[in-house]
Amino acid sequence: MSRVLVAGATGYLGRHLVAELKARGHWVRVLARPGSRLGALEDQADDVFRGQATDVDTLTGLMDGIDIVYSSLGITRPRDGLTYRQVDYQANLNLLRLAVAASVRRFCYVSVFNGRALRHQALVGAKEAFVDALEASPLAATIIRPNGYFSDLMVFLDMARRGRVWLVGRGDVRINPISGVDLARVCCDACENGEKEVDCGGPEVLTQREIGELAFKALGKTPRFGRIPLGLLRALVRLLRWFTPVTVYGPVEFFVGAAGQTMVSPRFGRNRLADAFQEAVEPNKNTEVTQ
C-alpha cells in the first residue's frame, strides 16, 4: 500500500482516480480548495487537505508521508481571474517543488495527447512547460496524455438538445475519447509499471459526425447538422488573440486546434461514449464498466 496525494480530485478525472486508488488498497489524501464541495470524496478519501495550489503558503504539510503524487490539476476555461500559466503550470510547479523537498517517489501528471506539437497554444503551452519542469526534476515521472474526455464531448449532447449539432468542416476528423473510469485505470497502471509516458484514448474511434449522431440517438431525436468552415474558425482565433485576453481566446484556440485534426491514440478501456450519453440523459442509469 502506498500513501498517495491526488491534486485535482474534485474534477472529472480526479474523482475517478480517487475511487480507483482506493479500490487498489492505497491510502489517499486529496487536495481541495477551501470551501469546495467534496460530495462522495468526503467518505472515500482517507485525508482531506484544504489548500490553494496556486498559493504555496497554504500547502505546508501537504506532502507529509506521501509516496506518490497524481495531478490532474488544470483548467480548460480560465475562471476566478486565474490563467493557464497560473494553474496548469505554476500550481503544479508548487506541488512538484514540495514533492521534491519531501522526497516523494513518483509524480504522475496528466497532460494532453500530442502536447509537444500543440504547445504553441496557451493552454497546452502551460501544461507542457510543467512537463518540462517535471522531466528535469529528480523525481521519477509519469506523463499521461489522453486525447479527449467523455465529459468534454457532452457539448455535443447540449447542441443536440437545442436541435442542431455544428460540425467543423465536413465533420470527418476522428478521435477516440476516453472515460474517466478507464483513464484512471491507465494512470494507476502506468505508475505501478514505472512508465515514463503513455498516450491513451478510449476503445472506439469516432468522427465528429458520428459523435453527433450518438448524441441525437441518446435523445431519441432526428439528427440535424450544420457546418462551420475550419478556415473561418482559425481566422476567428487569430482575431481573438489580437483583441481579447487569454481568458477569452484560450478555450476557443484549444477547441479549434483539437477539432481541426485527427487525434487517434492507443486504445484503452471498455467504456463507450454512447453509454455515457445515455447515462447523461437518464442519470439513474449507470452504464460505466468499472471492473
Short mmCIF file of C-alpha atoms in Angstrom, two decimals:
data_model
loop_
_atom_site.label_atom_id
_atom_site.label_comp_id
_atom_site.label_asym_id
_atom_site.label_seq_id
_atom_site.Cartn_x
_atom_site.Cartn_y
_atom_site.Cartn_z
CA MET A 1 0.00 0.00 0.00
CA SER A 2 1.27 3.45 -0.96
CA ARG A 3 0.31 6.79 0.53
CA VAL A 4 -0.98 8.87 -2.36
CA LEU A 5 -1.87 12.52 -2.91
CA VAL A 6 -4.43 13.40 -5.59
CA ALA A 7 -4.46 17.02 -6.80
CA GLY A 8 -7.41 17.99 -8.94
CA ALA A 9 -9.52 15.46 -7.04
CA THR A 10 -12.76 17.41 -7.40
CA GLY A 11 -12.54 17.37 -11.21
CA TYR A 12 -13.89 14.81 -13.67
CA LEU A 13 -10.78 12.60 -13.74
CA GLY A 14 -9.74 13.27 -10.15
CA ARG A 15 -12.87 11.73 -8.66
CA HIS A 16 -12.34 8.56 -10.69
CA LEU A 17 -8.66 8.50 -9.69
CA VAL A 18 -9.56 8.54 -6.01
CA ALA A 19 -12.04 5.68 -6.49
CA GLU A 20 -9.52 3.60 -8.46
CA LEU A 21 -6.70 4.17 -5.97
CA LYS A 22 -8.92 3.20 -3.06
CA ALA A 23 -10.05 0.07 -4.93
CA ARG A 24 -6.36 -0.86 -5.23
CA GLY A 25 -5.87 -0.53 -1.49
CA HIS A 26 -3.95 2.74 -1.31
CA TRP A 27 -4.18 5.40 1.41
CA VAL A 28 -5.39 8.58 -0.32
CA ARG A 29 -5.10 12.25 0.60
CA VAL A 30 -6.93 14.76 -1.59
CA LEU A 31 -6.05 18.41 -2.05
CA ALA A 32 -9.18 20.57 -2.11
CA ARG A 33 -9.73 24.29 -2.26
CA PRO A 34 -11.08 25.88 0.93
CA GLY A 35 -14.85 25.83 0.79
CA SER A 36 -15.12 23.46 -2.19
CA ARG A 37 -17.75 20.73 -2.01
CA LEU A 38 -16.36 17.20 -1.96
CA GLY A 39 -19.50 15.08 -2.18
CA ALA A 40 -18.58 11.38 -2.16
CA LEU A 41 -14.88 12.25 -1.84
CA GLU A 42 -15.50 13.17 1.78
CA ASP A 43 -16.09 9.50 2.57
CA GLN A 44 -13.72 7.97 0.00
CA ALA A 45 -10.56 9.89 0.90
CA ASP A 46 -8.53 8.97 3.96
CA ASP A 47 -7.50 12.59 4.43
CA VAL A 48 -8.67 15.93 3.05
CA PHE A 49 -6.09 18.73 2.91
CA ARG A 50 -7.58 22.17 2.40
CA GLY A 51 -5.28 24.47 0.50
CA GLN A 52 -4.86 26.51 -2.67
CA ALA A 53 -2.34 25.02 -5.10
CA THR A 54 -1.65 28.47 -6.52
CA ASP A 55 -0.64 29.73 -3.06
CA VAL A 56 2.28 27.74 -1.68
CA ASP A 57 1.84 29.32 1.76
CA THR A 58 -1.37 27.30 2.20
CA LEU A 59 0.31 23.97 1.42
CA THR A 60 2.54 23.43 4.46
CA GLY A 61 2.43 19.74 5.39
CA LEU A 62 0.67 18.66 2.19
CA MET A 63 3.36 16.15 1.23
CA ASP A 64 3.97 14.74 4.72
CA GLY A 65 4.17 10.95 4.43
CA ILE A 66 3.29 10.91 0.72
CA ASP A 67 4.87 8.35 -1.64
CA ILE A 68 3.18 9.20 -4.96
CA VAL A 69 1.51 12.32 -6.34
CA TYR A 70 -1.17 12.19 -9.03
CA SER A 71 -2.06 15.57 -10.51
CA SER A 72 -4.84 16.27 -12.98
CA LEU A 73 -4.83 19.87 -11.81
CA GLY A 74 -5.68 22.28 -14.59
CA ILE A 75 -8.37 24.43 -16.15
CA THR A 76 -9.92 24.28 -19.60
CA ARG A 77 -11.72 27.59 -19.18
CA PRO A 78 -9.95 30.26 -17.09
CA ARG A 79 -12.03 31.31 -14.10
CA ASP A 80 -11.73 33.27 -10.86
CA GLY A 81 -9.24 35.55 -12.59
CA LEU A 82 -6.69 32.73 -12.90
CA THR A 83 -4.82 31.95 -16.12
CA TYR A 84 -3.49 28.70 -17.58
CA ARG A 85 0.01 29.78 -16.63
CA GLN A 86 -1.01 30.27 -13.00
CA VAL A 87 -2.83 26.94 -12.67
CA ASP A 88 -1.62 24.41 -15.24
CA TYR A 89 2.00 25.49 -14.84
CA GLN A 90 2.64 27.37 -11.58
CA ALA A 91 0.24 25.49 -9.30
CA ASN A 92 1.65 22.16 -10.45
CA LEU A 93 5.18 23.53 -10.09
CA ASN A 94 4.36 24.44 -6.49
CA LEU A 95 3.33 20.82 -5.90
CA LEU A 96 6.43 19.50 -7.62
CA ARG A 97 8.79 21.59 -5.50
CA LEU A 98 7.08 20.40 -2.33
CA ALA A 99 7.23 16.81 -3.58
CA VAL A 100 10.96 17.08 -4.27
CA ALA A 101 11.58 18.56 -0.81
CA ALA A 102 9.60 15.69 0.76
CA SER A 103 11.44 13.00 -1.27
CA VAL A 104 8.24 11.73 -2.88
CA ARG A 105 8.95 8.65 -5.02
CA ARG A 106 6.93 9.41 -8.15
CA PHE A 107 4.90 12.23 -9.67
CA CYS A 108 2.18 11.36 -12.21
CA TYR A 109 0.89 14.26 -14.31
CA VAL A 110 -1.99 14.28 -16.78
CA SER A 111 -1.24 16.50 -19.79
CA VAL A 112 -2.78 16.21 -23.28
CA PHE A 113 -2.26 14.00 -26.32
CA ASN A 114 0.08 15.46 -28.94
CA GLY A 115 1.06 18.14 -26.45
CA ARG A 116 4.51 18.80 -27.87
CA ALA A 117 3.08 19.66 -31.28
CA LEU A 118 0.34 21.83 -29.78
CA ARG A 119 2.40 23.73 -27.22
CA HIS A 120 2.07 26.98 -29.20
CA GLN A 121 -1.47 27.15 -27.77
CA ALA A 122 -1.90 28.97 -24.46
CA LEU A 123 -3.48 26.03 -22.61
CA VAL A 124 -1.19 23.32 -23.94
CA GLY A 125 1.88 25.55 -23.62
CA ALA A 126 1.28 25.92 -19.88
CA LYS A 127 0.87 22.16 -19.46
CA GLU A 128 3.98 21.38 -21.49
CA ALA A 129 6.04 23.94 -19.57
CA PHE A 130 5.23 21.94 -16.46
CA VAL A 131 6.05 18.67 -18.23
CA ASP A 132 9.49 20.15 -18.97
CA ALA A 133 9.96 21.03 -15.29
CA LEU A 134 8.79 17.60 -14.15
CA GLU A 135 11.10 15.75 -16.52
CA ALA A 136 14.03 17.91 -15.36
CA SER A 137 13.31 17.18 -11.69
CA PRO A 138 14.99 14.40 -9.67
CA LEU A 139 11.66 12.58 -9.19
CA ALA A 140 10.52 9.57 -11.17
CA ALA A 141 7.89 10.96 -13.52
CA THR A 142 4.92 9.51 -15.37
CA ILE A 143 3.23 11.65 -18.03
CA ILE A 144 -0.25 10.62 -19.16
CA ARG A 145 -1.50 12.00 -22.48
CA PRO A 146 -5.24 11.43 -23.07
CA ASN A 147 -6.75 12.74 -26.29
CA GLY A 148 -10.19 13.71 -25.01
CA TYR A 149 -12.51 13.08 -22.07
CA PHE A 150 -16.10 11.90 -22.35
CA SER A 151 -17.00 14.92 -20.21
CA ASP A 152 -15.62 17.31 -22.85
CA LEU A 153 -17.88 15.79 -25.50
CA MET A 154 -21.08 16.46 -23.57
CA VAL A 155 -21.15 19.68 -25.60
CA PHE A 156 -22.45 17.52 -28.48
CA LEU A 157 -25.34 16.44 -26.29
CA ASP A 158 -26.03 20.08 -25.40
CA MET A 159 -26.11 21.04 -29.09
CA ALA A 160 -28.35 18.09 -29.94
CA ARG A 161 -30.80 19.16 -27.22
CA ARG A 162 -31.01 22.55 -28.93
CA GLY A 163 -31.80 20.82 -32.22
CA ARG A 164 -28.60 21.06 -34.28
CA VAL A 165 -25.02 19.83 -33.92
CA TRP A 166 -22.42 22.07 -35.50
CA LEU A 167 -19.51 20.29 -37.17
CA VAL A 168 -16.09 21.68 -38.04
CA GLY A 169 -15.66 21.32 -41.79
CA ARG A 170 -17.05 18.03 -43.07
CA GLY A 171 -17.12 16.55 -39.58
CA ASP A 172 -14.80 13.72 -40.59
CA VAL A 173 -11.98 14.41 -38.11
CA ARG A 174 -11.55 11.35 -35.86
CA ILE A 175 -10.90 10.93 -32.15
CA ASN A 176 -11.08 8.11 -29.62
CA PRO A 177 -12.19 9.78 -26.37
CA ILE A 178 -11.75 8.02 -23.04
CA SER A 179 -13.95 7.75 -19.96
CA GLY A 180 -12.84 8.89 -16.52
CA VAL A 181 -13.03 5.31 -15.22
CA ASP A 182 -10.78 3.96 -17.97
CA LEU A 183 -8.34 6.87 -17.78
CA ALA A 184 -7.97 6.49 -14.01
CA ARG A 185 -7.07 2.86 -14.58
CA VAL A 186 -4.49 3.87 -17.23
CA CYS A 187 -2.92 6.35 -14.79
CA CYS A 188 -2.65 3.82 -11.97
CA ASP A 189 -1.32 1.05 -14.21
CA ALA A 190 1.29 3.39 -15.70
CA CYS A 191 2.58 4.42 -12.28
CA GLU A 192 2.64 0.87 -10.96
CA ASN A 193 4.58 -0.25 -14.05
CA GLY A 194 7.02 2.66 -13.88
CA GLU A 195 6.01 4.03 -17.29
CA LYS A 196 7.53 7.36 -18.30
CA GLU A 197 4.88 8.46 -20.80
CA VAL A 198 1.61 6.97 -22.03
CA ASP A 199 -0.54 8.19 -24.92
CA CYS A 200 -4.09 6.95 -24.46
CA GLY A 201 -7.62 7.09 -25.74
CA GLY A 202 -10.77 5.04 -25.48
CA PRO A 203 -11.73 1.84 -27.34
CA GLU A 204 -13.78 3.50 -30.12
CA VAL A 205 -12.59 5.79 -32.92
CA LEU A 206 -15.36 8.20 -33.93
CA THR A 207 -15.76 11.11 -36.34
CA GLN A 208 -17.37 14.34 -35.20
CA ARG A 209 -20.46 13.43 -37.22
CA GLU A 210 -20.67 10.02 -35.56
CA ILE A 211 -20.40 11.64 -32.13
CA GLY A 212 -23.25 13.96 -33.07
CA GLU A 213 -25.34 11.00 -34.26
CA LEU A 214 -24.78 9.24 -30.93
CA ALA A 215 -25.94 12.36 -29.10
CA PHE A 216 -29.15 12.58 -31.15
CA LYS A 217 -29.77 8.85 -30.68
CA ALA A 218 -29.48 9.16 -26.90
CA LEU A 219 -32.13 11.89 -27.02
CA GLY A 220 -34.35 10.00 -29.46
CA LYS A 221 -34.16 12.87 -31.95
CA THR A 222 -33.59 13.04 -35.71
CA PRO A 223 -30.00 14.16 -36.47
CA ARG A 224 -29.59 17.69 -37.83
CA PHE A 225 -26.18 19.14 -38.61
CA GLY A 226 -24.65 22.45 -39.53
CA ARG A 227 -21.10 23.12 -40.72
CA ILE A 228 -18.56 25.77 -39.80
CA PRO A 229 -15.54 26.11 -42.13
CA LEU A 230 -12.28 25.36 -40.33
CA GLY A 231 -10.62 28.33 -42.03
CA LEU A 232 -13.23 30.67 -40.58
CA LEU A 233 -12.62 29.35 -37.05
CA ARG A 234 -8.85 29.71 -37.43
CA ALA A 235 -9.31 33.30 -38.60
CA LEU A 236 -11.52 33.93 -35.56
CA VAL A 237 -8.79 32.61 -33.25
CA ARG A 238 -6.20 34.92 -34.85
CA LEU A 239 -8.57 37.85 -34.37
CA LEU A 240 -9.31 36.96 -30.77
CA ARG A 241 -5.58 36.73 -29.98
CA TRP A 242 -5.21 40.35 -31.03
CA PHE A 243 -8.19 41.84 -29.24
CA THR A 244 -9.00 39.65 -26.22
CA PRO A 245 -7.13 38.31 -23.17
CA VAL A 246 -6.11 34.67 -22.89
CA THR A 247 -9.12 34.06 -20.66
CA VAL A 248 -11.28 34.65 -23.75
CA TYR A 249 -9.27 33.31 -26.69
CA GLY A 250 -7.62 30.38 -24.89
CA PRO A 251 -10.60 27.99 -24.79
CA VAL A 252 -11.52 28.81 -28.41
CA GLU A 253 -7.93 28.27 -29.54
CA PHE A 254 -7.81 24.88 -27.82
CA PHE A 255 -11.16 23.74 -29.27
CA VAL A 256 -10.26 24.77 -32.82
CA GLY A 257 -6.83 23.16 -32.58
CA ALA A 258 -8.31 19.85 -31.44
CA ALA A 259 -11.28 19.94 -33.81
CA GLY A 260 -9.11 20.62 -36.83
CA GLN A 261 -7.02 17.45 -36.81
CA THR A 262 -7.39 13.71 -36.32
CA MET A 263 -6.46 12.75 -32.75
CA VAL A 264 -6.32 8.95 -32.57
CA SER A 265 -4.13 7.42 -29.87
CA PRO A 266 -3.57 3.90 -28.49
CA ARG A 267 -6.84 2.36 -27.33
CA PHE A 268 -7.59 1.53 -23.72
CA GLY A 269 -10.64 0.60 -21.70
CA ARG A 270 -14.13 -0.67 -22.38
CA ASN A 271 -16.49 2.23 -21.79
CA ARG A 272 -18.38 3.62 -24.79
CA LEU A 273 -19.39 7.21 -25.46
CA ALA A 274 -22.90 6.13 -26.46
CA ASP A 275 -23.43 4.75 -22.97
CA ALA A 276 -22.09 7.94 -21.39
CA PHE A 277 -24.56 10.00 -23.44
CA GLN A 278 -27.38 7.66 -22.43
CA GLU A 279 -26.43 7.96 -18.77
CA ALA A 280 -26.38 11.75 -19.06
CA VAL A 281 -29.90 11.64 -20.49
CA GLU A 282 -31.06 9.09 -17.89
CA PRO A 283 -28.99 9.94 -14.77
CA ASN A 284 -30.21 6.91 -12.81
CA LYS A 285 -28.90 4.52 -15.47
CA ASN A 286 -25.23 3.80 -14.63
CA THR A 287 -23.57 2.23 -17.69
CA GLU A 288 -19.88 2.60 -16.77
CA VAL A 289 -17.77 -0.56 -16.73
CA THR A 290 -15.70 -0.34 -13.56
CA GLN A 291 -14.15 -3.80 -13.43
#
